[in-house]
Amino acid sequence: MPAPVILWFRRDLRLADNPALQAALRSAAPILPLYVLDETPDLRAPGAASLWWLDKSLAALAADLEARGSRLILRRGPAERVVADLERETGACGVCWNAMFDPGVPARDARLAEALAAEAVEARRFNGGHLLSPDKVRTKTGGQFSVFTPYWRAARPLVNPGEPAPAPAALSAPADWPGSDRLANWGLHPTRPDWSKGFKDWTPGEAGAAARLDAFVHGALKAYAGDRDRPDREGISRLSPHLHFGEISPKACWRAAQAAALRGEVPDAQVDKFLAELGWREFNANTALAAEARGDAPEKVNVDRRFDAFPWRDDPKAFAAWTKGMTGYPIVDAGLRQLWTTGWMHNRVRMVVASFLTKHLLIDWRAGETWFWDTLVDADHASNAGNWQWVAGCGADAAPYFRIFNPVTQGEKFDPDGTYVRRWVPELARMPAKLIHAPWAADKAILSACGVTLGLTYPHPIVDHGVARQRALDAYQSLKADR
Ligand code: FAD
């Protein structure tokens, strides 16, 4: 039996459109699929919601492999050591993997490739997670893009979605299977308490990702440009965790959306908007990698270093109210409760809650980023840090700090009937639409008829919008005055 090739799955938990898998197939060697629960010190550990997703996604991948006569070998430990050990244990002739760009990973991977090469084992690396490898897009003079529009103008024509590479019908198995951990023993699913009951509408895994893309392309994509801002409608794809874990490739999303336009089912403008959102994912990866190259961890260091002197407030009580969805601002509370319950939050509401934390409460964006990191099923180092910095005003191509969302008018505009708030803040469910985003403005008789007692069944606002807005603007002025 020829020596096997190790196919190291990382955040590419799929069999279709997987360049590393295609390379392993081309080698004609038996394939040894591996997943490592990476315990490399200094690499940021995934949050609890991500681990929930990983658990289910690995189970789905293992089942898909078994259906093809293969297996998924599970090991844990620092990946550099685990992969090298497995290579020696099995006499593997090569290792294939798709690149990841999280801080510290490219350097670690380069060290591993070198160590394997020293043993005459080839490490073959591919781009399976992005439309364009994040290190590839540069300005004409070789510089770093800092603004999305010119970035996308340059990047979009470079995208080659290629032809689909379907999942193979079978994978050739090695003569002997090495030992594997049991997934259940990794304890990725929460217990005592199991807070994941509200996650039941997700279907992690490649089949779930494909079904979601299909439903989106034949449904919400048609009105995406307008509906994507409406948390009260199903106007978006909800593909983000599937994309994050690589259960579907962004190229497959690109192809499916463009095919719908070519069939005349979806207007070009709707498709273009969707492709541009995939473009934001690329832009965030591109800017995070550039930050990393400067030695600035994207989740820690302001892209705009003037913000290093920003007078953030330390207010654990307000932060706790924010995390629990008890700020007294219904759209903010609805978003944070949607996050806690389902592991996901609508993009428009992510912007509103992030603005509320960094501007109304003047709490450092890094505290919010960390909360999202732990609670989002799509928590992604580049998109999370990039978007938090964008909202806080300190990021690449950021919204200006002085643009402060009014949570009441945001609610009225994007959730006009209060459908979203009613779903996630049930204690306000009986409020009339015109008052649901500002219950404190209702007179006592209305509140009482709706079963609301402010301060008892639902909190008073923890800050006054006008006062908080002025405080934020003053803080921003102090930053400018310091220069
Ligand atoms: P759709 O609207 O259907 O968009 C399709 C895909 O495009 C998404 O799945 C996603 O991969 C990408 N995309 C869309 N908007 C953005 C964006 N603004 N930035 C980057 N990619 C985008 N997204 C994450 O994937 N992980 C995160 O950790 C994350 N943290 C965020 C934190 C904040 C404060 C904010 C404001 C946004 C964050 N986003 C993050 C971006 C965005 O909210 C989600 O990608 C989006 O809500 C996912 O829903 P969807 O798949 O239905 O998106």
Coordinates of C-alpha atoms and ligand atoms in Angstrom, one line a residue:
M1 CA 0.0 0.0 0.0
P2 CA 1.5 3.4 -0.9
A3 CA 2.1 6.0 1.8
P4 CA -0.9 8.1 2.6
V5 CA -1.3 11.8 2.2
I6 CA -2.7 13.7 5.2
L7 CA -5.6 16.0 4.4
W8 CA -5.6 18.4 7.3
F9 CA -9.1 20.0 7.6
R10 CA -9.1 23.3 9.4
R11 CA -11.7 25.9 8.6
D12 CA -12.7 24.2 5.3
L13 CA -15.1 21.6 6.7
R14 CA -16.4 20.5 3.3
L15 CA -15.8 18.0 0.6
A16 CA -17.0 20.1 -2.4
D17 CA -14.9 22.9 -3.8
N18 CA -12.0 22.1 -1.5
P19 CA -8.6 22.8 -3.2
A20 CA -6.6 20.8 -0.6
L21 CA -8.9 17.8 -1.0
Q22 CA -8.6 18.1 -4.8
A23 CA -4.8 18.1 -4.5
A24 CA -4.9 15.0 -2.2
L25 CA -7.1 13.2 -4.8
R26 CA -4.7 14.1 -7.6
S27 CA -1.8 12.6 -5.7
A28 CA -3.6 9.2 -6.1
A29 CA -2.3 8.2 -2.6
P30 CA -4.6 6.9 0.1
I31 CA -6.1 9.9 2.0
L32 CA -5.9 10.3 5.7
P33 CA -8.4 13.1 6.8
L34 CA -7.4 14.8 10.0
Y35 CA -8.8 17.5 12.2
V36 CA -6.7 18.9 15.1
L37 CA -8.3 20.7 18.0
D38 CA -5.5 23.2 18.1
E39 CA -4.1 24.0 21.5
T40 CA -1.1 26.1 20.3
P41 CA -0.3 28.5 23.1
D42 CA -0.6 32.2 21.9
L43 CA -3.3 31.4 19.3
R44 CA -6.7 32.9 20.3
A45 CA -8.9 30.1 21.5
P46 CA -12.4 29.9 19.8
G47 CA -15.4 31.2 21.8
A48 CA -18.0 29.0 23.3
A49 CA -20.6 29.5 20.5
S50 CA -18.0 28.6 17.9
L51 CA -17.1 25.4 19.7
W52 CA -20.8 24.5 19.7
W53 CA -20.8 24.9 15.9
L54 CA -17.5 23.1 15.5
D55 CA -18.9 20.1 17.4
K56 CA -21.8 19.7 14.9
S57 CA -19.8 20.5 11.9
L58 CA -17.1 17.9 12.6
A59 CA -19.9 15.3 13.2
A60 CA -21.3 16.2 9.8
L61 CA -17.9 16.0 8.1
A62 CA -17.1 12.7 9.7
A63 CA -20.4 11.2 8.5
D64 CA -19.8 12.6 5.0
L65 CA -16.4 11.0 5.0
E66 CA -17.7 7.7 6.3
A67 CA -20.3 7.6 3.5
R68 CA -17.3 7.7 1.1
G69 CA -15.4 4.8 2.7
S70 CA -13.2 7.2 4.8
R71 CA -12.9 8.5 8.3
L72 CA -12.0 11.7 10.2
I73 CA -9.1 11.3 12.5
L74 CA -9.4 13.6 15.5
R75 CA -6.4 14.7 17.6
R76 CA -5.8 17.5 20.0
G77 CA -2.8 19.5 21.0
P78 CA -0.5 22.1 19.5
A79 CA -1.2 21.5 15.8
E80 CA 2.4 21.9 14.8
R81 CA 3.4 18.9 16.9
V82 CA 0.3 16.9 16.3
V83 CA 0.6 17.0 12.5
A84 CA 4.3 16.2 12.5
D85 CA 3.7 13.3 14.9
L86 CA 1.0 11.9 12.7
E87 CA 3.2 12.2 9.7
R88 CA 5.9 10.1 11.4
E89 CA 3.4 7.6 12.8
T90 CA 1.8 6.9 9.5
G91 CA 4.8 7.4 7.2
A92 CA 2.7 10.0 5.2
C93 CA 4.2 11.2 2.0
G94 CA 2.6 14.7 2.1
V95 CA 0.3 17.0 4.0
C96 CA -2.4 19.2 2.2
W97 CA -4.2 22.0 3.8
N98 CA -6.1 25.2 3.0
A99 CA -4.5 28.4 4.4
M100 CA -5.9 30.3 7.3
F101 CA -4.9 33.9 8.2
D102 CA -5.7 34.2 11.8
P103 CA -3.0 35.9 13.8
G104 CA 0.0 33.6 14.3
V105 CA -1.3 30.9 12.0
P106 CA 0.6 31.7 8.8
A107 CA 3.9 31.8 10.7
R108 CA 3.1 28.6 12.5
D109 CA 2.1 26.9 9.2
A110 CA 5.4 28.1 7.6
R111 CA 7.4 26.5 10.5
L112 CA 5.5 23.3 10.1
A113 CA 6.0 23.2 6.3
E114 CA 9.7 23.7 6.9
A115 CA 9.9 20.9 9.5
L116 CA 8.0 18.6 7.2
A117 CA 10.3 19.5 4.3
A118 CA 13.3 18.6 6.5
E119 CA 11.8 15.1 6.6
A120 CA 11.3 15.1 2.8
V121 CA 7.5 15.4 3.3
E122 CA 5.8 18.0 1.1
A123 CA 3.4 20.5 2.6
R124 CA 0.9 21.7 0.0
R125 CA -1.0 24.8 0.8
F126 CA -4.1 26.3 -1.0
N127 CA -6.5 29.1 -0.8
G128 CA -9.9 27.6 0.0
G129 CA -11.4 30.2 2.3
H130 CA -11.4 33.4 0.3
L131 CA -12.3 34.7 -3.2
L132 CA -8.8 36.0 -3.3
S133 CA -5.9 35.1 -1.1
P134 CA -5.9 38.0 1.4
D135 CA -2.2 38.7 0.8
K136 CA -2.8 39.2 -2.9
V137 CA -4.7 42.4 -3.4
R138 CA -2.5 45.5 -3.4
T139 CA -2.7 49.0 -4.8
K140 CA -1.0 49.7 -8.1
T141 CA 2.1 50.9 -6.2
G142 CA 2.1 47.7 -4.1
G143 CA 0.6 49.4 -1.0
Q144 CA -2.2 48.4 1.3
F145 CA -5.8 49.5 0.6
S146 CA -7.4 51.3 3.5
V147 CA -10.7 52.2 1.8
F148 CA -13.3 49.6 0.8
T149 CA -14.5 51.1 -2.5
P150 CA -11.1 51.3 -4.3
Y151 CA -10.2 47.9 -2.8
W152 CA -13.3 46.3 -4.3
R153 CA -12.9 48.1 -7.6
A154 CA -9.4 46.5 -7.8
A155 CA -10.3 43.1 -6.3
R156 CA -13.6 42.3 -8.0
P157 CA -12.2 41.9 -11.5
L158 CA -9.5 39.6 -10.1
V159 CA -12.1 37.1 -8.7
N160 CA -12.2 33.9 -10.7
P161 CA -14.9 31.8 -9.2
G162 CA -13.7 28.8 -11.3
E163 CA -15.6 25.7 -12.0
P164 CA -17.3 23.7 -9.2
A165 CA -15.3 20.8 -7.9
P166 CA -18.0 18.4 -6.6
A167 CA -17.4 16.2 -3.6
P168 CA -15.8 12.9 -4.6
A169 CA -17.9 9.8 -4.6
A170 CA -15.3 7.9 -2.6
L171 CA -11.9 8.5 -0.9
S172 CA -9.2 5.9 -1.0
A173 CA -8.5 4.7 2.6
P174 CA -5.1 3.9 4.1
A175 CA -4.2 0.3 4.9
D176 CA -4.3 1.0 8.6
W177 CA -6.2 3.8 10.4
P178 CA -4.3 5.6 13.1
G179 CA -6.1 6.1 16.5
S180 CA -8.5 8.9 16.9
D181 CA -10.1 10.8 19.8
R182 CA -13.8 10.6 20.2
L183 CA -15.6 13.8 19.4
A184 CA -17.9 13.5 22.4
N185 CA -14.8 13.4 24.6
W186 CA -13.8 16.9 23.5
G187 CA -16.7 18.4 25.4
L188 CA -17.4 21.0 22.8
H189 CA -21.2 21.0 23.5
P190 CA -22.1 23.0 26.6
T191 CA -23.3 21.2 29.6
R192 CA -24.2 22.5 33.1
P193 CA -25.9 24.6 31.8
D194 CA -26.6 23.7 28.2
W195 CA -27.3 27.3 26.9
S196 CA -27.6 26.2 23.3
K197 CA -31.3 25.3 23.1
G198 CA -32.0 28.4 21.0
F199 CA -29.4 27.3 18.4
K200 CA -31.7 24.6 17.1
D201 CA -32.6 26.3 13.8
W202 CA -29.0 26.0 12.6
T203 CA -27.8 23.0 10.6
P204 CA -24.0 23.1 10.8
G205 CA -22.2 21.1 8.1
E206 CA -21.8 21.1 4.3
A207 CA -25.4 19.9 3.5
G208 CA -26.9 22.6 5.8
A209 CA -24.7 25.3 4.1
A210 CA -25.7 24.2 0.6
A211 CA -29.4 24.2 1.6
R212 CA -29.1 27.7 3.0
L213 CA -27.4 29.0 -0.1
D214 CA -30.1 27.4 -2.3
A215 CA -32.9 28.9 -0.2
F216 CA -31.3 32.3 -0.3
V217 CA -30.6 32.4 -4.0
H218 CA -34.2 31.3 -4.8
G219 CA -35.6 33.6 -2.1
A220 CA -34.2 36.6 -0.3
L221 CA -31.5 37.4 -2.9
K222 CA -34.2 38.9 -5.2
A223 CA -34.7 41.9 -2.8
Y224 CA -31.4 41.7 -1.0
A225 CA -30.2 45.3 -1.4
G226 CA -33.2 46.7 0.4
D227 CA -34.2 43.9 2.7
R228 CA -30.7 43.2 4.1
D229 CA -31.2 46.1 6.5
R230 CA -34.5 44.8 7.9
P231 CA -34.1 42.6 10.9
D232 CA -37.8 42.1 10.9
R233 CA -37.6 40.3 7.6
E234 CA -35.7 37.3 6.4
G235 CA -33.8 39.4 3.9
I236 CA -30.3 38.0 4.3
S237 CA -28.5 34.7 3.7
R238 CA -27.4 33.7 7.2
L239 CA -24.5 32.0 5.6
S240 CA -21.8 33.6 7.8
P241 CA -21.2 30.7 10.2
H242 CA -21.1 28.3 7.2
L243 CA -18.6 30.6 5.4
H244 CA -16.6 31.0 8.6
F245 CA -16.2 27.2 9.1
G246 CA -15.6 26.7 5.4
E247 CA -18.7 24.4 5.0
I248 CA -19.2 26.3 1.8
S249 CA -16.7 28.2 -0.3
P250 CA -17.2 31.9 -1.1
K251 CA -16.7 31.0 -4.7
A252 CA -19.7 28.7 -4.6
C253 CA -21.8 31.6 -3.2
W254 CA -20.4 33.8 -5.9
R255 CA -21.2 31.3 -8.7
A256 CA -24.8 30.6 -7.4
A257 CA -25.6 34.3 -7.1
Q258 CA -24.2 35.1 -10.6
A259 CA -26.0 32.1 -12.1
A260 CA -29.3 33.4 -10.7
A261 CA -28.6 36.8 -12.5
L262 CA -27.7 35.0 -15.7
R263 CA -31.0 33.0 -15.6
G264 CA -32.8 36.4 -15.3
E265 CA -34.2 35.4 -11.9
V266 CA -32.5 38.1 -9.9
P267 CA -31.7 41.7 -11.0
D268 CA -28.0 42.4 -11.3
A269 CA -28.1 45.2 -8.7
Q270 CA -29.3 42.7 -6.0
V271 CA -26.5 40.3 -6.9
D272 CA -23.9 43.1 -7.0
K273 CA -24.9 44.1 -3.5
F274 CA -24.5 40.5 -2.2
L275 CA -21.1 40.1 -4.0
A276 CA -20.0 43.4 -2.4
E277 CA -20.8 42.0 1.1
L278 CA -18.7 39.0 0.3
G279 CA -16.2 41.6 -0.7
W280 CA -16.3 43.1 2.8
R281 CA -15.4 39.7 4.1
E282 CA -12.4 39.8 1.8
F283 CA -11.5 43.4 2.7
N284 CA -11.5 42.6 6.4
A285 CA -9.2 39.6 5.9
N286 CA -6.9 41.8 3.8
T287 CA -6.7 44.6 6.4
A288 CA -6.4 42.1 9.3
L289 CA -3.5 40.5 7.6
A290 CA -1.8 43.9 7.0
A291 CA -2.3 44.8 10.7
E292 CA -0.8 41.4 11.6
A293 CA 2.2 42.1 9.4
R294 CA 2.8 45.4 11.2
G295 CA 2.7 43.4 14.5
D296 CA -0.7 44.8 15.5
A297 CA -3.2 42.2 16.5
P298 CA -6.5 43.4 14.8
E299 CA -8.6 42.6 17.9
K300 CA -6.3 44.6 20.1
V301 CA -4.8 47.6 18.3
N302 CA -6.7 50.6 16.8
V303 CA -6.0 50.8 13.1
D304 CA -6.3 54.6 13.6
R305 CA -3.7 55.0 16.3
R306 CA -5.1 58.4 17.3
F307 CA -7.8 56.4 19.2
D308 CA -5.1 55.0 21.5
A309 CA -5.7 58.1 23.6
F310 CA -9.6 57.8 23.6
P311 CA -11.1 58.3 27.0
W312 CA -13.0 55.0 27.3
R313 CA -15.1 54.6 30.5
D314 CA -14.8 51.6 32.8
D315 CA -18.4 50.8 33.7
P316 CA -19.0 47.1 34.5
K317 CA -22.6 47.6 35.5
A318 CA -23.5 49.2 32.1
F319 CA -21.5 46.6 30.3
A320 CA -23.4 43.8 32.1
A321 CA -26.7 45.5 31.2
W322 CA -25.6 45.6 27.6
T323 CA -24.6 41.9 27.4
K324 CA -27.9 40.9 29.0
G325 CA -30.0 43.0 26.7
M326 CA -31.3 45.2 29.6
T327 CA -30.3 48.7 28.5
G328 CA -33.9 50.0 28.2
Y329 CA -33.4 50.6 24.5
P330 CA -35.6 48.0 22.8
I331 CA -33.7 47.5 19.5
V332 CA -30.4 47.2 21.4
D333 CA -31.9 44.7 23.9
A334 CA -33.5 42.7 21.1
G335 CA -30.2 42.3 19.3
L336 CA -28.2 41.3 22.3
R337 CA -30.9 38.8 23.3
Q338 CA -31.0 37.4 19.7
L339 CA -27.3 36.9 20.0
W340 CA -27.4 35.2 23.4
T341 CA -30.3 32.9 22.3
T342 CA -29.2 31.9 18.8
G343 CA -25.5 32.7 18.5
W344 CA -26.1 35.2 15.7
M345 CA -27.4 38.8 15.3
H346 CA -28.6 40.7 12.3
N347 CA -26.0 43.0 10.7
R348 CA -28.0 46.2 11.1
V349 CA -28.5 45.4 14.7
R350 CA -24.9 44.5 15.2
M351 CA -24.1 48.0 14.1
V352 CA -26.6 49.6 16.4
V353 CA -25.5 47.6 19.5
A354 CA -21.8 48.3 18.7
S355 CA -22.5 52.0 18.3
F356 CA -24.5 52.0 21.6
L357 CA -21.6 50.4 23.5
T358 CA -18.8 52.5 22.1
K359 CA -20.7 55.8 21.9
H360 CA -23.7 55.9 24.3
L361 CA -21.8 53.9 27.0
L362 CA -18.3 55.0 25.9
I363 CA -17.1 51.5 26.6
D364 CA -14.0 50.3 24.7
W365 CA -14.9 48.4 21.5
R366 CA -12.5 45.6 22.6
A367 CA -14.9 44.7 25.3
G368 CA -17.7 44.3 22.8
E369 CA -15.4 42.4 20.4
T370 CA -14.6 40.0 23.1
W371 CA -18.3 39.4 24.0
F372 CA -19.1 38.8 20.3
W373 CA -16.1 36.5 20.0
D374 CA -17.5 34.3 22.7
T375 CA -21.2 34.4 21.7
L376 CA -21.3 34.5 17.9
V377 CA -21.4 31.2 15.9
D378 CA -19.8 33.2 13.1
A379 CA -17.1 34.8 15.3
D380 CA -14.3 35.6 12.9
H381 CA -11.1 37.3 13.9
A382 CA -10.9 39.6 10.8
S383 CA -14.6 40.4 10.4
N384 CA -15.3 40.8 14.1
A385 CA -12.4 43.1 14.8
G386 CA -12.8 44.9 11.5
N387 CA -16.4 45.7 12.0
W388 CA -16.0 46.7 15.6
Q389 CA -13.3 49.1 14.6
W390 CA -15.4 50.3 11.7
V391 CA -18.3 51.2 14.1
A392 CA -16.1 52.6 16.8
G393 CA -14.6 55.0 14.2
C394 CA -11.0 53.7 14.6
G395 CA -10.9 51.2 11.8
A396 CA -9.9 51.0 8.2
D397 CA -12.5 53.0 6.2
A398 CA -14.4 53.5 9.4
A399 CA -17.7 55.3 9.9
P400 CA -16.8 58.6 11.5
Y401 CA -17.0 58.5 15.3
F402 CA -19.3 61.5 15.4
R403 CA -22.0 59.6 13.4
I404 CA -23.9 58.3 16.4
F405 CA -26.9 56.0 15.7
N406 CA -30.0 57.1 17.5
P407 CA -31.4 53.7 18.7
V408 CA -34.9 54.9 18.6
T409 CA -34.9 56.2 15.0
Q410 CA -32.9 53.1 13.9
G411 CA -35.6 50.9 15.4
E412 CA -38.4 53.0 13.8
K413 CA -36.7 52.9 10.4
F414 CA -35.6 49.3 10.2
D415 CA -38.2 47.6 12.4
P416 CA -41.2 49.9 11.7
D417 CA -43.9 47.5 13.1
G418 CA -41.7 46.4 16.0
T419 CA -41.8 42.8 14.8
Y420 CA -38.2 42.2 15.6
V421 CA -38.5 43.8 19.1
R422 CA -41.7 41.9 19.9
R423 CA -39.9 38.6 19.1
W424 CA -36.8 39.2 21.3
V425 CA -38.2 41.5 24.0
P426 CA -41.5 39.8 24.7
E427 CA -42.3 42.0 27.7
L428 CA -42.9 44.8 25.1
A429 CA -44.9 42.6 22.7
R430 CA -48.2 44.4 23.4
M431 CA -46.8 47.9 22.9
P432 CA -48.2 49.8 19.8
A433 CA -45.8 50.0 16.9
K434 CA -45.4 53.8 17.2
L435 CA -44.2 53.5 20.9
I436 CA -42.4 50.2 20.9
H437 CA -39.0 51.7 20.3
A438 CA -39.4 54.3 23.0
P439 CA -41.6 52.8 25.7
W440 CA -40.7 55.6 28.1
A441 CA -42.5 58.1 25.8
A442 CA -45.8 56.2 26.4
D443 CA -48.2 57.5 29.0
K444 CA -48.9 55.4 32.0
A445 CA -52.3 54.2 30.8
I446 CA -50.9 52.8 27.6
L447 CA -48.0 51.1 29.5
S448 CA -50.4 49.6 32.0
A449 CA -52.8 48.4 29.2
C450 CA -49.7 46.7 27.6
G451 CA -48.6 45.1 30.9
V452 CA -45.4 47.2 31.0
T453 CA -44.1 48.7 34.2
L454 CA -40.9 50.5 33.5
G455 CA -38.2 49.7 36.0
L456 CA -40.0 46.5 36.9
T457 CA -41.0 44.5 33.8
Y458 CA -38.6 46.4 31.5
P459 CA -35.7 48.7 32.4
H460 CA -35.7 52.5 32.2
P461 CA -33.0 53.6 29.6
I462 CA -29.6 53.3 31.3
V463 CA -28.5 56.5 29.6
D464 CA -30.4 59.4 28.1
H465 CA -29.8 59.5 24.4
G466 CA -29.2 63.3 24.2
V467 CA -26.9 63.4 27.2
A468 CA -24.9 60.3 26.1
R469 CA -24.6 61.6 22.5
Q470 CA -23.1 64.9 23.8
R471 CA -20.8 63.0 26.1
A472 CA -19.5 60.9 23.2
L473 CA -19.0 64.0 21.0
D474 CA -17.1 65.7 23.9
A475 CA -14.9 62.6 24.3
Y476 CA -14.1 62.7 20.6
Q477 CA -13.4 66.4 20.7
S478 CA -10.9 65.8 23.6
L479 CA -9.1 63.3 21.3
K480 CA -8.9 65.9 18.6
A481 CA -7.8 68.6 21.0
D482 CA -5.0 66.4 22.3
R483 CA -3.4 66.3 18.8
Ligands
FAD1 P1 -25.4 38.5 4.3 O1 -25.9 39.8 4.3 O2 -26.2 37.4 3.7 O3 -24.0 38.6 3.6 C1 -23.3 37.4 3.0 C2 -22.0 37.2 3.6 O4 -21.2 38.3 3.3 C3 -22.0 37.0 5.1 O5 -22.3 35.7 5.4 C4 -20.5 37.4 5.4 O6 -19.6 36.4 5.2 C5 -20.3 38.5 4.5 N1 -20.5 39.8 5.1 C6 -21.7 40.5 5.1 N2 -21.5 41.7 5.7 C7 -20.3 41.7 6.1 C8 -19.5 42.7 6.8 N3 -20.0 43.8 7.3 N4 -18.2 42.4 7.1 C9 -17.6 41.2 6.7 N5 -18.3 40.3 6.0 C10 -19.6 40.5 5.7 N6 -19.3 38.8 10.3 C11 -18.7 37.6 10.5 O7 -18.8 36.7 9.6 N7 -18.1 37.3 11.7 C12 -18.0 38.2 12.7 O8 -17.4 37.9 13.7 C13 -18.7 39.5 12.5 N8 -18.7 40.4 13.5 C14 -19.3 41.6 13.3 C15 -19.3 42.5 14.4 C16 -19.9 43.8 14.2 C17 -19.9 44.8 15.3 C18 -20.6 44.0 13.0 C19 -21.3 45.4 12.8 C20 -20.6 43.1 12.0 C21 -20.0 41.9 12.1 N9 -20.0 40.9 11.1 C22 -19.3 39.7 11.3 C23 -20.5 41.2 9.7 C24 -22.0 40.9 9.5 O9 -22.8 41.4 10.5 C25 -22.2 39.4 9.3 O10 -21.3 38.9 8.4 C26 -23.6 39.2 8.8 O11 -24.6 39.7 9.7 C27 -23.9 37.7 8.6 O12 -25.2 37.5 8.2 P2 -25.5 36.9 6.7 O13 -24.7 35.7 6.5 O14 -27.0 36.8 6.6 O15 -25.0 38.1 5.8

